[in-house]
Backbone as a printed PyTorch tensor [residue, N CA C, xyz], in Angstrom:
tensor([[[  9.2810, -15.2920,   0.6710],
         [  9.6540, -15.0460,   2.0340],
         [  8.4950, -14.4330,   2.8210]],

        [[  7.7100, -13.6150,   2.0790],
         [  6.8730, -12.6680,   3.1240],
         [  5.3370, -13.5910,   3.2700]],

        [[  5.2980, -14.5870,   2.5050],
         [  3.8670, -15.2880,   2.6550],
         [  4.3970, -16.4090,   3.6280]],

        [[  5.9030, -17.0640,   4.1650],
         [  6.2180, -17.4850,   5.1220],
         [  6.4470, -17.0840,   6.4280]],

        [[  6.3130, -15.4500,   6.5210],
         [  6.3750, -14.9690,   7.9840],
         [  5.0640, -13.7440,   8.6750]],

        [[  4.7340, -14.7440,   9.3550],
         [  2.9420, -13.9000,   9.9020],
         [  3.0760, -12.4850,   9.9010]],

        [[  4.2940, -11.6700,   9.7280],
         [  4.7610, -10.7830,  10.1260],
         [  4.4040,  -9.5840,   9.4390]],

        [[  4.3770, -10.1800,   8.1950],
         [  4.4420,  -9.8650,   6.9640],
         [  2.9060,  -9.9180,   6.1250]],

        [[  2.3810, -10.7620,   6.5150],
         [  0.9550, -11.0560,   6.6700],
         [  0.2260,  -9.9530,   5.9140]],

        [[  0.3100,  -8.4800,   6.2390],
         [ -0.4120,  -7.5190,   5.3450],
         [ -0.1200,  -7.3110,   4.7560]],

        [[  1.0970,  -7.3430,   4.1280],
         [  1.6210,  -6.9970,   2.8980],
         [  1.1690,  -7.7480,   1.6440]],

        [[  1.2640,  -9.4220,   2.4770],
         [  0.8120, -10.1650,   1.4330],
         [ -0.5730, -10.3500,   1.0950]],

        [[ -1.5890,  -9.3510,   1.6280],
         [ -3.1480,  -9.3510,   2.0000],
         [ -3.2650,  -8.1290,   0.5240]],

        [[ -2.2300,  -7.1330,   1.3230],
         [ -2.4840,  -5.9240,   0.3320],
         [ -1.9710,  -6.2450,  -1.2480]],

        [[ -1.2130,  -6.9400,  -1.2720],
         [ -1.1040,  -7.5650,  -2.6340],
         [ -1.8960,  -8.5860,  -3.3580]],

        [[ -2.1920,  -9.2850,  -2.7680],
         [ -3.1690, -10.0590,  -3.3570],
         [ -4.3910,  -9.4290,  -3.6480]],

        [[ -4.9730,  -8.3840,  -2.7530],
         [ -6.0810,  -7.3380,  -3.2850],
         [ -5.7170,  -6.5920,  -4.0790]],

        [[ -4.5360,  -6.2240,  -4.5980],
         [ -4.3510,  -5.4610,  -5.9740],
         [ -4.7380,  -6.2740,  -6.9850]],

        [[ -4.2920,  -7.7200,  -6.7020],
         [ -4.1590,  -9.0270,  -7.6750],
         [ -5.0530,  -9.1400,  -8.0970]],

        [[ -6.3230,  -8.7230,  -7.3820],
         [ -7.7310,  -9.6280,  -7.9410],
         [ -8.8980,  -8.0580,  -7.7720]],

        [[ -8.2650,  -7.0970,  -7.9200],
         [ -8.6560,  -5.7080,  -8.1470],
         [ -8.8630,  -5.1360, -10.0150]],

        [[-10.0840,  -4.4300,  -9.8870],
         [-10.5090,  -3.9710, -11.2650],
         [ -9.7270,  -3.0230, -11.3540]],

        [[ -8.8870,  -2.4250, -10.6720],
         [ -8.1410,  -1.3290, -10.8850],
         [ -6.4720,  -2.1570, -11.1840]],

        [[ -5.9460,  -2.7680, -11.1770],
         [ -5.3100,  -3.3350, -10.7880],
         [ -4.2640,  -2.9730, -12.2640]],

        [[ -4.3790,  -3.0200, -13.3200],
         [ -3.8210,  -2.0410, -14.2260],
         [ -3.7250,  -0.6590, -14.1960]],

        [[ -4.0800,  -0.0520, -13.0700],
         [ -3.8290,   1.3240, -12.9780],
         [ -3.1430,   1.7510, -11.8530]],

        [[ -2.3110,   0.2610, -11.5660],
         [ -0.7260,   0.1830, -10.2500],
         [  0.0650,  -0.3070, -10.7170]],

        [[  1.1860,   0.1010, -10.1630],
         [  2.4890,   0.3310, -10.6640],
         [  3.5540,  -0.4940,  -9.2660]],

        [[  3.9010,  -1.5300,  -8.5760],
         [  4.2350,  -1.2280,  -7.7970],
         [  5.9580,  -2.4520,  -7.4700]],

        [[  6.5240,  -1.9810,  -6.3650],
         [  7.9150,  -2.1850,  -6.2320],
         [  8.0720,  -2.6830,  -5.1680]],

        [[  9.1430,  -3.0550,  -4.3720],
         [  9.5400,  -2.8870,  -3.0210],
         [ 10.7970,  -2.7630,  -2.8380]],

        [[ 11.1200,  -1.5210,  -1.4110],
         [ 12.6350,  -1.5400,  -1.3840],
         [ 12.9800,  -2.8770,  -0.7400]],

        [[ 13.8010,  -2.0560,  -0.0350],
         [ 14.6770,  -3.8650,   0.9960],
         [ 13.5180,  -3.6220,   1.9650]],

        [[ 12.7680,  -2.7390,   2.3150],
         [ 11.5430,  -2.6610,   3.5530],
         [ 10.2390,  -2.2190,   3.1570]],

        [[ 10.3530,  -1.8200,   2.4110],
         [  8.7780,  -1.7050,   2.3010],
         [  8.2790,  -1.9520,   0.7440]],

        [[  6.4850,  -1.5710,   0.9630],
         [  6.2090,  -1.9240,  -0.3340],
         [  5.7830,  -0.2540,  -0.9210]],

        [[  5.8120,   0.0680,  -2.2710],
         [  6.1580,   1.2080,  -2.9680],
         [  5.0880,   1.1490,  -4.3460]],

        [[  3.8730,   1.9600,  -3.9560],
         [  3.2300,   1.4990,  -4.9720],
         [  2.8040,   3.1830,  -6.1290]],

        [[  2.9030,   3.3350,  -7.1200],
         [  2.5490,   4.6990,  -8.1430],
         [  1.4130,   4.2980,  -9.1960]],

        [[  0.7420,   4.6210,  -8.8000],
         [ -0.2540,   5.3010, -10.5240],
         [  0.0180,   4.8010, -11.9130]],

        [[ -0.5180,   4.2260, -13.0220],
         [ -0.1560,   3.9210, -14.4900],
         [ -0.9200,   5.1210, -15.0500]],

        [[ -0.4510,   5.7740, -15.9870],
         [  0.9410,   5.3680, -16.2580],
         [  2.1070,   6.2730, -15.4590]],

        [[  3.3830,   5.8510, -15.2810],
         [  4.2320,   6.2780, -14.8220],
         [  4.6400,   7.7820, -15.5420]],

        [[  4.5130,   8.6640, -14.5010],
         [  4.8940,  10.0990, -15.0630],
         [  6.0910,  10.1330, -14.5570]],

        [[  6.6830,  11.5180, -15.5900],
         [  7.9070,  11.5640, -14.7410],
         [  8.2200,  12.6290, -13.9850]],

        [[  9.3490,  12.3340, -12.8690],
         [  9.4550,  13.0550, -11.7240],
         [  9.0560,  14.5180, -11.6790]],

        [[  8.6530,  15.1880, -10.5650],
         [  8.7340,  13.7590,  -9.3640],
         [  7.1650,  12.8730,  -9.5670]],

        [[  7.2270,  11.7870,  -8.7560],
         [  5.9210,  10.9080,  -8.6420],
         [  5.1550,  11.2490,  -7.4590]],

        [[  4.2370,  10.9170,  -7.8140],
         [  3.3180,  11.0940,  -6.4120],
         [  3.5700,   9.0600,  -6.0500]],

        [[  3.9780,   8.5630,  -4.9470],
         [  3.6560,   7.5060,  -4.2280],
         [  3.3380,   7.0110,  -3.1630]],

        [[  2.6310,   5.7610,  -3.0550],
         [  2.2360,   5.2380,  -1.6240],
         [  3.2040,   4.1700,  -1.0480]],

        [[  3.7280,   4.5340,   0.1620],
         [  4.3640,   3.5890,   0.7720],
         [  3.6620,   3.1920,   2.2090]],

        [[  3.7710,   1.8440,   1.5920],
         [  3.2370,   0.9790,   3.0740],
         [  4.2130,  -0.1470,   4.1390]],

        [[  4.5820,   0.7700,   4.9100],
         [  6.0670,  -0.1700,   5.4080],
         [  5.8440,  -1.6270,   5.8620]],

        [[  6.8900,  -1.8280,   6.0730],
         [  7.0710,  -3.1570,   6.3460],
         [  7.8750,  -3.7780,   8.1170]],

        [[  7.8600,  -4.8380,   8.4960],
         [  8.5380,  -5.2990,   9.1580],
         [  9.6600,  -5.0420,   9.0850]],

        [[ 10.2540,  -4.2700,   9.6020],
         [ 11.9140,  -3.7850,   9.7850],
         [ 12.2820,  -2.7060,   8.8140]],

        [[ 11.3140,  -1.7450,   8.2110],
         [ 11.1920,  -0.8000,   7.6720],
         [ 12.0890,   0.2880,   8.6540]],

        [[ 12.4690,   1.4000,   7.9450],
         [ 13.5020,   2.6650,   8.3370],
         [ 12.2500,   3.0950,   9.2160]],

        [[ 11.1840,   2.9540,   8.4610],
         [ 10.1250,   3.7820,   8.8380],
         [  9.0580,   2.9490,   9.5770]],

        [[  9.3370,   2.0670,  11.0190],
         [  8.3770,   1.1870,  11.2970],
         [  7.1550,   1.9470,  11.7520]],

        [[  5.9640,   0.7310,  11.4000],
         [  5.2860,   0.8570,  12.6730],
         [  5.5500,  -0.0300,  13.8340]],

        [[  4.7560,   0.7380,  14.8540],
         [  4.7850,   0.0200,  16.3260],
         [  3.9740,  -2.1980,  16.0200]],

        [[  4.6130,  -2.7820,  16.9430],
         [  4.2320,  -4.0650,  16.8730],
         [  2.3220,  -4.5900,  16.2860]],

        [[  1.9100,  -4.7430,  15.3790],
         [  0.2980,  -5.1530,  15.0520],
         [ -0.1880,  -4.1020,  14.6680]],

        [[  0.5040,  -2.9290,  14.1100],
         [ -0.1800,  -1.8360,  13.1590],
         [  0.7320,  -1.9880,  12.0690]],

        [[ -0.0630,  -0.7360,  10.7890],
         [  0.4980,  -1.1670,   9.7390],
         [  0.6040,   0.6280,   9.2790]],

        [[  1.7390,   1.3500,   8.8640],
         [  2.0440,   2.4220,   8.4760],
         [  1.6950,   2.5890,   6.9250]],

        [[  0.8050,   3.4510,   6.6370],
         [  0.4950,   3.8100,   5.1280],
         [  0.8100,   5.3210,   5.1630]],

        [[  1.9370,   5.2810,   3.8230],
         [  2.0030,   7.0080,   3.6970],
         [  2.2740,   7.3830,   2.3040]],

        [[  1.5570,   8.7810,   1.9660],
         [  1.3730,   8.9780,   1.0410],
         [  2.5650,  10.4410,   0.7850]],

        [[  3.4600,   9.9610,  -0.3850],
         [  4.3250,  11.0650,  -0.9880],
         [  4.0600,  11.6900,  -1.9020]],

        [[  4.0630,  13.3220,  -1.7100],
         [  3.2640,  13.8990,  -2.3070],
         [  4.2900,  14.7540,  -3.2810]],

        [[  4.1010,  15.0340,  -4.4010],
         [  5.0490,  16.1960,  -5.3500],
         [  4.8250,  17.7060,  -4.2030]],

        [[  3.5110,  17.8950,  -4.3440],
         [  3.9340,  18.9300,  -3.5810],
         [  4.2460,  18.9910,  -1.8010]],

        [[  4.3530,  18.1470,  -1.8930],
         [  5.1010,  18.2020,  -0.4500],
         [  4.0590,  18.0510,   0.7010]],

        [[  2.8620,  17.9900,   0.5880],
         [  1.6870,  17.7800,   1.5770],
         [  1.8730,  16.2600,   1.8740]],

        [[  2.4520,  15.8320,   2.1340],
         [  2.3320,  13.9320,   2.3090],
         [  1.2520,  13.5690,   3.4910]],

        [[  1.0330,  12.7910,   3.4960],
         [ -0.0870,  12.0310,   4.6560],
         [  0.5390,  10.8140,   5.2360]],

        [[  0.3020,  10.2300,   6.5430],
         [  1.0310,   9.2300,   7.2890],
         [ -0.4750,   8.9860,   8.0110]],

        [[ -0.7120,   7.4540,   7.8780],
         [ -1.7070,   7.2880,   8.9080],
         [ -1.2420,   5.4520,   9.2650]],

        [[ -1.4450,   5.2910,  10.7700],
         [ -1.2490,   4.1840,  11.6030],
         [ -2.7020,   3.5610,  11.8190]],

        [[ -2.3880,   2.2700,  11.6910],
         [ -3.6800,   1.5140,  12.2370],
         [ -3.4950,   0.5220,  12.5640]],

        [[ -4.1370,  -0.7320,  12.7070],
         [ -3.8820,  -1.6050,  13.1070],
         [ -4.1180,  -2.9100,  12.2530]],

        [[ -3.4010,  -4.0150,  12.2300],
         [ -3.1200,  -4.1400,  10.5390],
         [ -4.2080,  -4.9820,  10.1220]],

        [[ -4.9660,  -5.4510,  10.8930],
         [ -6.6030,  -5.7370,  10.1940],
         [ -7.3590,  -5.0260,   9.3950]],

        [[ -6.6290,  -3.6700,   9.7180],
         [ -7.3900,  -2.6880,   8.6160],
         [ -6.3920,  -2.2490,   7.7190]],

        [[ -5.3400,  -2.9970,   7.5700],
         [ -4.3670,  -2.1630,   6.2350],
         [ -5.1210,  -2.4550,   5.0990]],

        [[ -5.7140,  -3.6880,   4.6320],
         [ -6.2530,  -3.4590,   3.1710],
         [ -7.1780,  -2.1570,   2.8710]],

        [[ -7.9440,  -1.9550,   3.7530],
         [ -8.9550,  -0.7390,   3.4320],
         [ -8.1810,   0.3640,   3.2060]],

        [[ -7.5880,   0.1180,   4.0120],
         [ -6.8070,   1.6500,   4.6690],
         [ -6.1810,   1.8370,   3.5050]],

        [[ -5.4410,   0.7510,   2.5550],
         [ -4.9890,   0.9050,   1.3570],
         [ -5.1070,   1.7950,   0.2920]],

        [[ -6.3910,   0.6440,   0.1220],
         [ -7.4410,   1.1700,  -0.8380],
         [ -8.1330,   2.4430,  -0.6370]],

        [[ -8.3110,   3.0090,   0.5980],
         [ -8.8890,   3.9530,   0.7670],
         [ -7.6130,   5.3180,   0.2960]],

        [[ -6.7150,   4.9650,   0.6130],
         [ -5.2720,   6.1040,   0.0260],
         [ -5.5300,   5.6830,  -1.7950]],

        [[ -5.6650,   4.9690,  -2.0540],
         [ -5.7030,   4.6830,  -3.5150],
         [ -6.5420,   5.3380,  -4.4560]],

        [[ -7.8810,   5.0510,  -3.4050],
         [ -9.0560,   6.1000,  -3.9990],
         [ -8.6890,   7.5910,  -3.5680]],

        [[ -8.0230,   8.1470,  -2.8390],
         [ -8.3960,   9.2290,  -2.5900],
         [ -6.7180,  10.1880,  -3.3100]],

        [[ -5.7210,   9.4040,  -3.4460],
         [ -4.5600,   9.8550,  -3.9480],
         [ -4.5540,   9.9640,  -5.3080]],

        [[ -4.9290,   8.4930,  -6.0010],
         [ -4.8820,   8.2150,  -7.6420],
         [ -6.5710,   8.3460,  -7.9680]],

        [[ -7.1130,   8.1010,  -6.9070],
         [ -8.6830,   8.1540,  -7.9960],
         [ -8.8360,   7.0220,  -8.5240]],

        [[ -8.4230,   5.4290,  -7.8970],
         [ -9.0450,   4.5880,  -9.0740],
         [ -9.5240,   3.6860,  -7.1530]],

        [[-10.1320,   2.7700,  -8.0930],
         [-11.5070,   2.4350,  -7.3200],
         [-10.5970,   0.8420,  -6.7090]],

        [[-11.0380,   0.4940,  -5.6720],
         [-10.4110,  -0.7620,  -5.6750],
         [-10.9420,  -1.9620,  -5.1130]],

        [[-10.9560,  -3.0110,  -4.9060],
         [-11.5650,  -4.0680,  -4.1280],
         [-11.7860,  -3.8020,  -2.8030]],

        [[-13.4610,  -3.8620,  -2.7250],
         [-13.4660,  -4.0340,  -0.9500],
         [-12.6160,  -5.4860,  -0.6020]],

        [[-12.4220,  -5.1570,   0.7850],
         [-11.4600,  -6.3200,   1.3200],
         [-12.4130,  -7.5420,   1.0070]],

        [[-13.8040,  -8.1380,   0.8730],
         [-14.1820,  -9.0280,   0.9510],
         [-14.2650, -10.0150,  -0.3940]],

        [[-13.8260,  -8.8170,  -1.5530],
         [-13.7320,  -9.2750,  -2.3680],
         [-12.4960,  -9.5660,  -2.8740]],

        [[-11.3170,  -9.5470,  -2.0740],
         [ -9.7500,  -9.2980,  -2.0530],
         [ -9.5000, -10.8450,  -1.9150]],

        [[ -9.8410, -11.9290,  -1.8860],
         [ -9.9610, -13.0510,  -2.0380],
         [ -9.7110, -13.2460,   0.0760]],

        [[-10.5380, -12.4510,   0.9850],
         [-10.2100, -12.5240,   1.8260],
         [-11.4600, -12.7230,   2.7960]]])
């Protein structure tokens, strides 16, 4: 469904750069009914630290051509940052490196 609607477009950008990422065994990831839900390998248990990157019709939208990345934190410091969704892969990866510590595909090498 989501590689059929432009809408959706980063989501399916940010996944495919996990896909073809050297880190890519050291993600864990899900989606609710709205967004995508990604944790750390290996899975500890609760609570988790995770990244959520909403989606089109998310509880938690962003505004029309940005893309919401937020980071849930155990201790309760979380981070929320908006951009615009040409830059969600970085923006990704850049929460990835700086939350979990593992390294990830620049976008150019994201098969993009």
């Amino acid at each position: 469904m989501a590689t059929k609607d432009q809408a959706f477009g980063y989501l399916v950008d940010i996944v495919r750069s996990i896909e073809v990422s050297p880190g890519r065994d050291r993600l864990a990831a899900t989606t609710s009914m709205h967004d995508l839900l990604v944790v750390d390998q290996p899975i500890s248990s609760l609570p988790i630290e995770m990244l959520r990157v909403s989606a089109p019709g998310s509880l938690s939208p962003a505004p029309a051509g940005s893309v919401v990345i937020e980071h849930f934190s155990h201790s309760g410091r979380n981070d929320r940052v908006e951009r615009p969704v040409v830059e969600a892969v970085p923006l990704f990866w850049r929460f990835v490196l700086e939350k979990f510590g593992i390294e990830g595909a620049p976008v150019n090498e994201a098969g993009r």
